[in-house]
Amino acid sequence: MTLGLRLLRDGPVSDAHNLLLLASRTLRTTDAARSREAGVHASLAAWSGGDRAGYLAALDALCPPVVAPDGGPEAEDGHDPVEAFWRAYRDGMHSTLHGDFDRANALLGPVLNVLKTRQEASRLLSAGTIALMLGDLAAARQVLGLALATARSDPAPTFLPRILEHLAYAELREGRYHQARVHAEAGLEAAAEHPQSNVTAGLSAVLALAASIAGDPSVVAMHAQSALQIAHAHGLSQARTLAEWARARADLGHGNPEHAAARLAPLVRAGPRQGHFGLWMMAVPCYIEAAVLAGHDVDADVEHLIGQYARWASLGADPQAPAVVLRCRAMVAGDERSEDLFTAALARHEKVDSPYEHARTHLAYGMWLRRRRRPVEARTQLRRAVMGFDQCGADVWTEQADAELRAAGETLTAVPTPRSGTGPPTSLTPQQLRIAHSVARGATNREVARQLSISTRTVEYHLRNIFTQLGVRSRVALARHLEPDLPPVRTGGRLPSGGRLP
């Protein structure tokens, strides 16, 4: 069992699964508690490796059915609360994997409540994982936040990196990209103190996903490559799926839908390279959008994928999915149906707090309207897209939506023209404007990051772009350009990596 646990942290997870499952079965009659501990870890190994059959086998090892002396099934003892707990956990997880979320909620709700009452990091981590499986993202963030506080108070915070990984992933699912990045970066620091390469891969994949909507492509590539290097060596299907999705989403956000579609096609279609059995479905909308923007024909396979995604969305595992289904259908429908579908999608978005996906739908609808020579209506949708992306820190998409808005005949916000009249007006995104004016008034990079709840790296990235667009080479020159009536700016702040800011 010890070797299996070590491999779960730092080795091939298929080997970890086999060793832990064997330990669970061996210990079944001599030490039920340790047997179940091994079974739980075997299920984690199978999940990380994308082994659906192995995951179900590990669940069954937690609470195997009792066989009567005559060979028939024996009635389970309903008076033993421990047995009842593990049966509910086993059957609830089975129901989740088979898409029966009503039964899963009924079975796992009491399990979740029991685990929440145990003020132990490992139990709270398990509770957060259950909430994630059920699609209750608010509960997942709450429980994992408590798990994080509990782990940080432990003299030997063994579970800290894994808790941070799960918390960052929950925040990603809710569209809280800044928080996800902060927690994933903290997780990497914790994992470095207690080497856990498989957790490092998961955290790197989360960082790649966060950067794919709010960072430089080189940052996405760096984190994705870090995740994939470990994922390929250790068979980590979950990390591989997230990292590949991040690379594709960066391609799409930076205007390269052809590359995005090529990356995502094997991930979402049946075959040996299909993504993780519990995650690949979430990448389908990104693939549909990339394929449409790349000009691919809407064939039977695309319609089939949308149908699969619609069935998954109807199960209730993701509260924003029903609106996203309508957006996907709108993008591939004929003109006579698209507008009604976009309108219906926006109405569904209003019922769920999902600013990123909501903004994606405004952007898709605005682009559709602009390409049909309806610029006035397009501008309404594109303004809302810009504001929505800016709200959730999706800087890559803010810039894309702002470019569409300008193409539709409007510039959202312009930087004031220099008083000398030496250059044309230069347009910056709303986020860049906030950063530029804060720096012009003397704020350091760290102060700007704290004010806007972003990382100093993101501030540095934007400053490099701001300097390039405005044609200035120093913070003093930036202040003269934007705030000529203010006293001279105090210099300071961290230099952008590779940049040249005094």
Coordinates of C-alpha atoms in Angstrom, one line a residue:
M1 CA 0.0 0.0 0.0
T2 CA 2.9 2.4 0.8
L3 CA 4.4 2.0 -2.7
G4 CA 1.0 2.5 -4.2
L5 CA 0.5 5.8 -2.4
R6 CA 4.0 7.0 -3.4
L7 CA 3.2 6.2 -7.0
L8 CA -0.1 8.0 -6.8
R9 CA 1.9 11.1 -5.9
D10 CA 5.0 10.6 -8.1
G11 CA 4.7 7.8 -10.6
P12 CA 2.6 6.0 -13.2
V13 CA -1.0 6.1 -11.9
S14 CA -1.9 2.8 -13.5
D15 CA 0.7 1.1 -11.4
A16 CA -0.6 2.9 -8.3
H17 CA -4.1 1.8 -9.1
N18 CA -3.2 -1.9 -9.4
L19 CA -1.2 -1.9 -6.2
L20 CA -3.8 0.0 -4.2
L21 CA -6.7 -2.2 -5.5
L22 CA -4.7 -5.3 -4.6
A23 CA -4.1 -3.9 -1.1
S24 CA -7.7 -3.1 -0.7
R25 CA -8.8 -6.6 -1.6
T26 CA -6.0 -8.2 0.5
L27 CA -6.9 -6.2 3.6
R28 CA -10.7 -6.7 3.2
T29 CA -11.0 -9.4 5.9
T30 CA -8.3 -8.3 8.3
D31 CA -8.5 -4.5 8.4
A32 CA -11.6 -3.0 6.9
A33 CA -10.6 0.6 7.5
R34 CA -7.3 0.3 5.8
S35 CA -8.9 -1.7 3.0
R36 CA -11.3 1.2 2.3
E37 CA -8.5 3.7 2.5
A38 CA -6.6 1.8 -0.2
G39 CA -9.8 1.5 -2.3
V40 CA -10.4 5.3 -2.1
H41 CA -6.9 6.0 -3.3
A42 CA -7.2 3.3 -6.0
S43 CA -10.2 5.2 -7.3
L44 CA -8.2 8.5 -7.3
A45 CA -5.5 6.8 -9.3
A46 CA -8.0 5.4 -11.8
W47 CA -9.6 8.8 -12.1
S48 CA -6.3 10.6 -12.7
G49 CA -5.5 8.0 -15.4
G50 CA -8.9 8.2 -17.1
D51 CA -9.5 4.5 -16.4
R52 CA -13.3 4.3 -16.1
A53 CA -13.5 0.6 -15.6
G54 CA -10.7 0.8 -13.0
Y55 CA -12.6 3.6 -11.2
L56 CA -15.7 1.5 -11.0
A57 CA -13.7 -1.6 -9.8
A58 CA -12.1 0.6 -7.0
L59 CA -15.6 1.8 -5.9
D60 CA -16.8 -1.8 -5.7
A61 CA -13.8 -2.7 -3.6
L62 CA -15.0 -0.2 -1.0
C63 CA -18.1 -2.2 -0.1
P64 CA -18.4 -5.5 -2.0
P65 CA -21.7 -7.2 -2.0
V66 CA -22.2 -9.9 0.6
V67 CA -22.9 -13.4 -0.8
A68 CA -25.2 -15.8 1.1
P69 CA -24.1 -19.4 1.9
D70 CA -26.4 -20.7 -0.8
G71 CA -24.6 -18.5 -3.4
G72 CA -27.4 -15.9 -3.7
P73 CA -27.1 -12.3 -2.6
E74 CA -27.6 -11.7 1.1
A75 CA -29.6 -8.8 2.4
E76 CA -27.3 -5.9 3.4
D77 CA -27.3 -5.0 7.1
G78 CA -29.0 -1.7 7.2
H79 CA -28.3 -1.2 11.0
D80 CA -24.5 -0.7 10.6
P81 CA -24.0 3.1 9.9
V82 CA -20.5 2.5 8.6
E83 CA -21.6 0.0 6.1
A84 CA -24.6 2.3 5.1
F85 CA -22.2 5.2 4.6
W86 CA -19.9 3.3 2.3
R87 CA -22.8 1.8 0.3
A88 CA -24.2 5.2 -0.2
Y89 CA -20.8 6.5 -1.4
R90 CA -20.3 3.5 -3.7
D91 CA -23.8 3.6 -5.2
G92 CA -23.8 7.4 -5.5
M93 CA -20.6 7.5 -7.4
H94 CA -21.8 4.8 -9.7
S95 CA -24.9 6.9 -10.3
T96 CA -22.8 9.9 -11.1
L97 CA -20.8 8.1 -13.7
H98 CA -24.0 6.7 -15.3
G99 CA -25.6 10.1 -15.5
D100 CA -28.3 9.5 -12.9
F101 CA -27.7 12.8 -10.9
D102 CA -31.1 12.7 -9.1
R103 CA -30.2 9.4 -7.5
A104 CA -26.6 10.5 -7.0
N105 CA -27.7 13.6 -5.1
A106 CA -30.0 11.6 -2.9
L107 CA -27.3 9.1 -2.0
L108 CA -24.3 11.5 -1.8
G109 CA -26.0 14.4 0.0
P110 CA -25.9 12.7 3.4
V111 CA -22.4 11.4 2.7
L112 CA -21.3 15.0 2.0
N113 CA -22.9 16.2 5.2
V114 CA -21.1 13.5 7.3
L115 CA -17.7 14.4 5.8
K116 CA -18.3 18.1 6.3
T117 CA -18.7 17.6 10.0
R118 CA -15.3 16.0 10.3
Q119 CA -12.8 18.8 10.6
E120 CA -10.1 16.9 8.9
A121 CA -8.4 18.1 5.7
S122 CA -8.6 14.7 4.0
R123 CA -12.3 14.3 4.8
L124 CA -13.1 17.9 3.7
L125 CA -11.1 17.2 0.5
S126 CA -13.3 14.2 -0.2
A127 CA -16.4 16.3 0.5
G128 CA -15.2 18.9 -2.0
T129 CA -14.6 16.2 -4.6
I130 CA -18.1 14.9 -4.2
A131 CA -19.6 18.4 -4.6
L132 CA -17.5 18.8 -7.8
M133 CA -18.8 15.5 -9.2
L134 CA -22.4 16.6 -8.5
G135 CA -21.8 20.0 -10.2
D136 CA -22.5 21.9 -7.0
L137 CA -19.6 24.4 -7.5
A138 CA -20.6 26.8 -4.7
A139 CA -20.6 24.0 -2.2
A140 CA -17.3 22.7 -3.6
R141 CA -15.6 26.0 -3.2
Q142 CA -17.0 26.4 0.3
V143 CA -15.9 23.0 1.5
L144 CA -12.5 23.1 -0.2
G145 CA -12.0 26.6 1.3
L146 CA -12.5 25.1 4.8
A147 CA -10.2 22.2 3.9
L148 CA -7.6 24.7 2.9
A149 CA -7.8 26.5 6.2
T150 CA -7.6 23.2 8.0
A151 CA -4.6 22.0 6.1
R152 CA -2.7 25.2 6.6
S153 CA -3.1 24.8 10.3
D154 CA -1.6 21.3 10.2
P155 CA 2.1 21.1 11.1
A156 CA 2.6 18.6 8.2
P157 CA 0.2 19.8 5.5
T158 CA 0.4 16.7 3.3
F159 CA -2.9 17.4 1.6
L160 CA -2.3 21.1 0.9
P161 CA -1.2 20.8 -2.8
R162 CA -4.2 18.5 -3.7
I163 CA -6.7 20.8 -1.9
L164 CA -5.3 23.8 -3.7
E165 CA -5.5 21.9 -7.0
H166 CA -9.2 21.0 -6.5
L167 CA -10.1 24.5 -5.2
A168 CA -8.4 26.1 -8.3
Y169 CA -10.3 23.7 -10.6
A170 CA -13.6 24.5 -8.9
E171 CA -12.9 28.2 -9.4
L172 CA -12.1 27.6 -13.0
R173 CA -15.5 25.8 -13.4
E174 CA -17.2 28.9 -12.0
G175 CA -15.3 31.3 -14.2
R176 CA -13.2 32.8 -11.3
Y177 CA -10.0 32.8 -13.2
H178 CA -8.0 35.2 -11.0
Q179 CA -8.7 33.2 -7.9
A180 CA -8.0 29.9 -9.7
R181 CA -4.6 31.2 -10.8
V182 CA -3.7 32.5 -7.3
H183 CA -4.6 29.1 -5.7
A184 CA -2.9 27.1 -8.4
E185 CA 0.4 29.1 -7.9
A186 CA 0.2 28.5 -4.2
G187 CA -0.3 24.8 -4.9
L188 CA 2.8 24.7 -7.0
E189 CA 4.8 26.3 -4.1
A190 CA 3.4 23.8 -1.7
A191 CA 4.1 20.9 -4.0
A192 CA 7.7 22.0 -4.4
E193 CA 8.2 21.7 -0.6
H194 CA 6.7 18.2 -0.6
P195 CA 7.4 16.8 -4.1
Q196 CA 4.2 15.5 -5.7
S197 CA 4.9 15.6 -9.4
N198 CA 1.4 14.3 -10.4
V199 CA -0.3 17.1 -8.4
T200 CA 2.2 19.5 -10.0
A201 CA 0.9 18.4 -13.4
G202 CA -2.7 19.0 -12.4
L203 CA -1.8 22.5 -11.1
S204 CA 0.1 23.4 -14.2
A205 CA -2.9 22.4 -16.3
V206 CA -5.1 24.6 -14.3
L207 CA -2.7 27.5 -14.7
A208 CA -2.6 26.9 -18.4
L209 CA -6.4 27.0 -18.6
A210 CA -6.5 30.3 -16.5
A211 CA -3.8 31.8 -18.7
S212 CA -5.7 30.8 -21.9
I213 CA -8.2 33.5 -21.3
A214 CA -6.1 36.0 -19.5
G215 CA -2.5 35.7 -20.5
D216 CA 0.2 35.6 -23.1
P217 CA 0.3 32.5 -25.4
S218 CA 3.8 31.8 -24.2
V219 CA 2.5 31.5 -20.6
V220 CA -0.1 29.0 -21.7
A221 CA 2.5 27.0 -23.6
M222 CA 4.8 27.0 -20.6
H223 CA 2.3 25.7 -18.2
A224 CA 0.7 23.3 -20.7
Q225 CA 4.1 21.8 -21.5
S226 CA 4.9 21.4 -17.9
A227 CA 1.7 19.5 -17.3
L228 CA 2.0 17.4 -20.5
Q229 CA 5.6 16.3 -19.8
I230 CA 4.5 14.7 -16.5
A231 CA 1.1 13.6 -17.9
H232 CA 2.6 11.6 -20.7
A233 CA 5.2 9.9 -18.5
H234 CA 2.8 9.0 -15.7
G235 CA -0.4 8.4 -17.7
L236 CA -2.3 11.3 -16.3
S237 CA -5.4 11.6 -18.6
Q238 CA -7.0 14.3 -16.5
A239 CA -4.0 16.7 -16.7
R240 CA -3.4 15.9 -20.4
T241 CA -7.1 16.7 -21.2
L242 CA -7.0 20.0 -19.4
A243 CA -3.6 21.1 -20.8
E244 CA -4.6 20.3 -24.4
W245 CA -7.9 22.1 -23.9
A246 CA -6.0 25.1 -22.6
R247 CA -3.7 25.2 -25.7
A248 CA -6.8 25.0 -27.9
R249 CA -8.6 27.7 -26.0
A250 CA -5.6 30.0 -26.3
D251 CA -5.5 29.4 -30.1
L252 CA -9.2 30.3 -30.3
G253 CA -8.9 33.4 -28.1
H254 CA -5.9 34.7 -30.2
G255 CA -7.8 34.3 -33.5
N256 CA -6.5 30.9 -34.7
P257 CA -9.6 28.7 -34.8
E258 CA -8.1 26.3 -37.3
H259 CA -5.4 25.3 -34.9
A260 CA -7.9 25.1 -32.0
A261 CA -10.2 22.8 -34.0
A262 CA -7.3 20.6 -34.9
R263 CA -6.2 20.3 -31.3
L264 CA -9.7 19.6 -30.0
A265 CA -10.9 17.2 -32.6
P266 CA -9.1 14.1 -31.2
L267 CA -10.0 15.2 -27.7
V268 CA -13.8 15.3 -28.2
R269 CA -14.2 12.5 -30.8
A270 CA -14.3 8.8 -30.1
G271 CA -10.9 7.1 -30.5
P272 CA -7.6 6.4 -28.6
R273 CA -6.8 10.1 -28.1
Q274 CA -10.2 11.0 -26.6
G275 CA -10.0 13.1 -23.5
H276 CA -10.7 12.0 -19.9
F277 CA -14.0 10.2 -19.6
G278 CA -15.3 12.7 -17.0
L279 CA -14.0 15.9 -18.6
W280 CA -13.9 15.7 -22.4
M281 CA -17.5 16.7 -22.7
M282 CA -16.7 20.2 -21.3
A283 CA -14.4 20.9 -24.3
V284 CA -17.1 20.3 -26.9
P285 CA -18.5 23.9 -27.0
C286 CA -14.9 25.2 -27.6
Y287 CA -14.5 22.7 -30.5
I288 CA -17.9 23.6 -32.0
E289 CA -17.0 27.3 -32.0
A290 CA -13.5 26.7 -33.4
A291 CA -14.9 24.5 -36.2
V292 CA -17.6 27.1 -37.2
L293 CA -15.1 30.0 -37.2
A294 CA -12.6 27.9 -39.2
G295 CA -15.3 27.4 -41.8
H296 CA -15.6 23.7 -41.4
D297 CA -18.8 22.0 -42.8
V298 CA -21.4 21.2 -40.2
D299 CA -21.5 17.4 -40.7
A300 CA -23.2 14.6 -38.9
D301 CA -20.3 14.2 -36.4
V302 CA -20.7 17.8 -35.3
E303 CA -24.5 17.4 -34.9
H304 CA -23.8 14.2 -32.9
L305 CA -21.4 16.0 -30.6
I306 CA -23.9 18.7 -29.9
G307 CA -26.5 16.1 -29.2
Q308 CA -24.2 14.3 -26.7
Y309 CA -23.4 17.6 -25.0
A310 CA -27.1 18.5 -24.8
R311 CA -27.8 15.1 -23.1
W312 CA -25.0 15.7 -20.7
A313 CA -26.2 19.3 -20.0
S314 CA -29.7 17.9 -19.2
L315 CA -28.3 15.8 -16.4
G316 CA -27.6 18.9 -14.3
A317 CA -23.9 18.4 -13.8
D318 CA -23.1 22.0 -14.9
P319 CA -25.6 24.8 -14.3
Q320 CA -24.4 26.9 -17.2
A321 CA -24.4 24.1 -19.8
P322 CA -28.1 24.4 -20.9
A323 CA -27.4 28.0 -22.1
V324 CA -24.1 26.8 -23.8
V325 CA -26.1 24.1 -25.7
L326 CA -28.3 26.7 -27.2
R327 CA -25.3 28.8 -28.2
C328 CA -23.8 25.8 -30.0
R329 CA -27.0 25.1 -31.8
A330 CA -27.3 28.8 -32.8
M331 CA -23.8 28.7 -34.3
V332 CA -24.6 25.8 -36.6
A333 CA -28.2 26.5 -37.4
G334 CA -29.5 28.2 -40.5
D335 CA -30.2 31.9 -40.4
E336 CA -33.9 31.4 -39.8
R337 CA -33.3 29.7 -36.5
S338 CA -30.0 31.1 -35.2
E339 CA -31.4 34.4 -33.9
D340 CA -34.1 32.7 -31.8
L341 CA -31.5 30.2 -30.4
F342 CA -29.1 33.0 -29.5
T343 CA -31.9 34.9 -27.7
A344 CA -33.0 31.8 -25.9
A345 CA -29.3 31.2 -24.8
L346 CA -29.0 34.7 -23.4
A347 CA -32.3 34.2 -21.5
R348 CA -30.9 31.0 -19.9
H349 CA -27.7 32.8 -19.0
E350 CA -29.6 35.3 -16.9
K351 CA -30.6 32.5 -14.5
V352 CA -27.0 31.5 -13.7
D353 CA -24.0 33.4 -12.5
S354 CA -21.6 32.6 -15.3
P355 CA -20.1 35.9 -16.6
Y356 CA -17.5 34.3 -18.9
E357 CA -19.9 32.0 -20.7
H358 CA -22.5 34.7 -20.8
A359 CA -20.0 37.0 -22.5
R360 CA -19.0 34.3 -24.9
T361 CA -22.6 34.1 -26.1
H362 CA -22.9 37.9 -26.4
L363 CA -19.7 37.8 -28.5
A364 CA -20.9 34.9 -30.7
Y365 CA -24.3 36.6 -31.3
G366 CA -22.6 40.0 -32.0
M367 CA -20.3 38.4 -34.5
W368 CA -23.2 36.7 -36.2
L369 CA -25.1 40.0 -36.4
R370 CA -22.1 41.9 -37.8
R371 CA -21.6 39.4 -40.5
R372 CA -25.2 39.8 -41.6
R373 CA -24.7 43.6 -41.9
R374 CA -26.7 44.5 -38.8
P375 CA -24.0 46.7 -37.1
V376 CA -26.3 48.6 -34.7
E377 CA -27.7 45.4 -33.2
A378 CA -24.2 43.8 -33.2
R379 CA -22.7 46.7 -31.3
T380 CA -25.3 46.2 -28.5
Q381 CA -24.2 42.5 -28.1
L382 CA -20.5 43.3 -28.5
R383 CA -20.5 46.0 -25.8
R384 CA -22.0 43.5 -23.4
A385 CA -19.4 41.0 -24.3
V386 CA -16.6 43.5 -23.7
M387 CA -18.0 44.3 -20.2
G388 CA -18.6 40.7 -19.3
F389 CA -15.1 39.6 -20.3
D390 CA -13.6 42.5 -18.4
Q391 CA -15.7 41.7 -15.3
C392 CA -14.2 38.2 -15.1
G393 CA -10.7 39.1 -16.1
A394 CA -10.8 37.4 -19.5
D395 CA -8.3 39.9 -21.1
V396 CA -7.7 37.8 -24.2
W397 CA -11.4 37.8 -25.0
T398 CA -11.9 41.4 -24.0
E399 CA -9.5 42.4 -26.7
Q400 CA -11.2 40.1 -29.3
A401 CA -14.6 41.5 -28.4
D402 CA -13.3 45.1 -28.5
A403 CA -11.8 44.4 -32.0
E404 CA -15.2 43.1 -33.2
L405 CA -16.8 46.2 -31.7
R406 CA -14.5 48.5 -33.6
A407 CA -15.2 46.5 -36.8
A408 CA -18.9 47.1 -36.2
G409 CA -18.2 50.8 -36.2
E410 CA -17.6 51.8 -32.6
T411 CA -14.5 52.2 -30.3
L412 CA -15.5 51.4 -26.7
T413 CA -12.9 53.6 -25.0
A414 CA -10.1 55.7 -26.3
V415 CA -6.9 56.9 -24.6
P416 CA -6.8 60.7 -24.6
T417 CA -4.8 62.1 -27.5
P418 CA -1.5 63.6 -26.5
R419 CA -1.9 67.4 -26.1
S420 CA 0.9 68.1 -28.4
G421 CA -1.2 66.4 -31.1
T422 CA 1.8 64.5 -32.3
G423 CA 0.0 61.1 -32.8
P424 CA -3.3 59.6 -33.6
P425 CA -5.7 58.4 -30.9
T426 CA -4.7 54.9 -29.6
S427 CA -7.3 52.4 -28.3
L428 CA -6.7 50.3 -25.3
T429 CA -8.9 47.7 -23.7
P430 CA -10.8 48.7 -20.5
Q431 CA -8.4 46.6 -18.4
Q432 CA -5.3 48.2 -20.1
L433 CA -6.8 51.7 -19.5
R434 CA -7.2 51.0 -15.7
I435 CA -3.6 49.7 -15.5
A436 CA -2.2 52.6 -17.6
H437 CA -3.9 55.3 -15.6
S438 CA -2.9 53.7 -12.2
V439 CA 0.7 53.5 -13.3
A440 CA 0.6 57.0 -14.7
R441 CA -0.6 58.2 -11.2
G442 CA 2.4 56.5 -9.6
A443 CA 1.2 53.0 -8.5
T444 CA 3.7 50.2 -8.5
N445 CA 3.0 47.0 -10.4
R446 CA 2.2 45.2 -7.1
E447 CA -0.2 47.9 -6.0
V448 CA -2.0 47.7 -9.4
A449 CA -2.2 44.0 -9.1
R450 CA -3.7 44.2 -5.6
Q451 CA -6.3 46.9 -6.7
L452 CA -7.4 44.8 -9.7
S453 CA -7.1 41.4 -8.1
I454 CA -4.7 40.2 -10.7
S455 CA -1.1 38.9 -10.6
T456 CA 1.9 41.2 -11.0
R457 CA 2.8 39.1 -14.1
T458 CA -0.5 40.1 -15.7
V459 CA 0.2 43.7 -14.9
E460 CA 3.7 43.4 -16.5
Y461 CA 2.2 41.7 -19.6
H462 CA -0.3 44.5 -20.1
L463 CA 2.3 47.2 -19.5
R464 CA 4.5 45.8 -22.3
N465 CA 1.5 46.0 -24.6
I466 CA 0.6 49.5 -23.4
F467 CA 4.1 50.8 -23.9
T468 CA 4.2 49.4 -27.4
Q469 CA 0.8 50.7 -28.4
L470 CA 1.4 54.2 -27.1
G471 CA 5.0 54.4 -28.3
V472 CA 6.5 55.3 -24.9
R473 CA 9.5 53.8 -23.2
S474 CA 9.2 54.7 -19.5
R475 CA 6.6 55.2 -16.7
V476 CA 7.4 58.9 -16.8
A477 CA 6.6 59.1 -20.5
L478 CA 3.4 57.1 -19.9
A479 CA 2.4 59.7 -17.2
R480 CA 3.1 62.6 -19.5
H481 CA 1.1 60.9 -22.2
L482 CA -2.0 60.2 -20.1
E483 CA -1.8 62.6 -17.1
P484 CA 0.0 65.7 -18.2
D485 CA -1.4 67.8 -15.4
L486 CA -0.3 65.6 -12.6
P487 CA 3.0 66.1 -10.7
P488 CA 5.9 64.0 -11.9
V489 CA 5.3 60.2 -11.4
R490 CA 7.4 58.4 -8.8
T491 CA 9.2 55.5 -10.5
G492 CA 9.2 52.0 -9.2
G493 CA 7.4 48.8 -9.7
R494 CA 8.7 45.5 -10.9
L495 CA 10.1 45.3 -14.4
P496 CA 8.2 43.1 -16.9
S497 CA 10.2 40.0 -17.7
G498 CA 12.3 40.8 -20.7
G499 CA 10.8 44.3 -20.9
R500 CA 12.5 47.6 -20.6
L501 CA 10.6 49.6 -18.0
P502 CA 12.7 52.0 -15.9

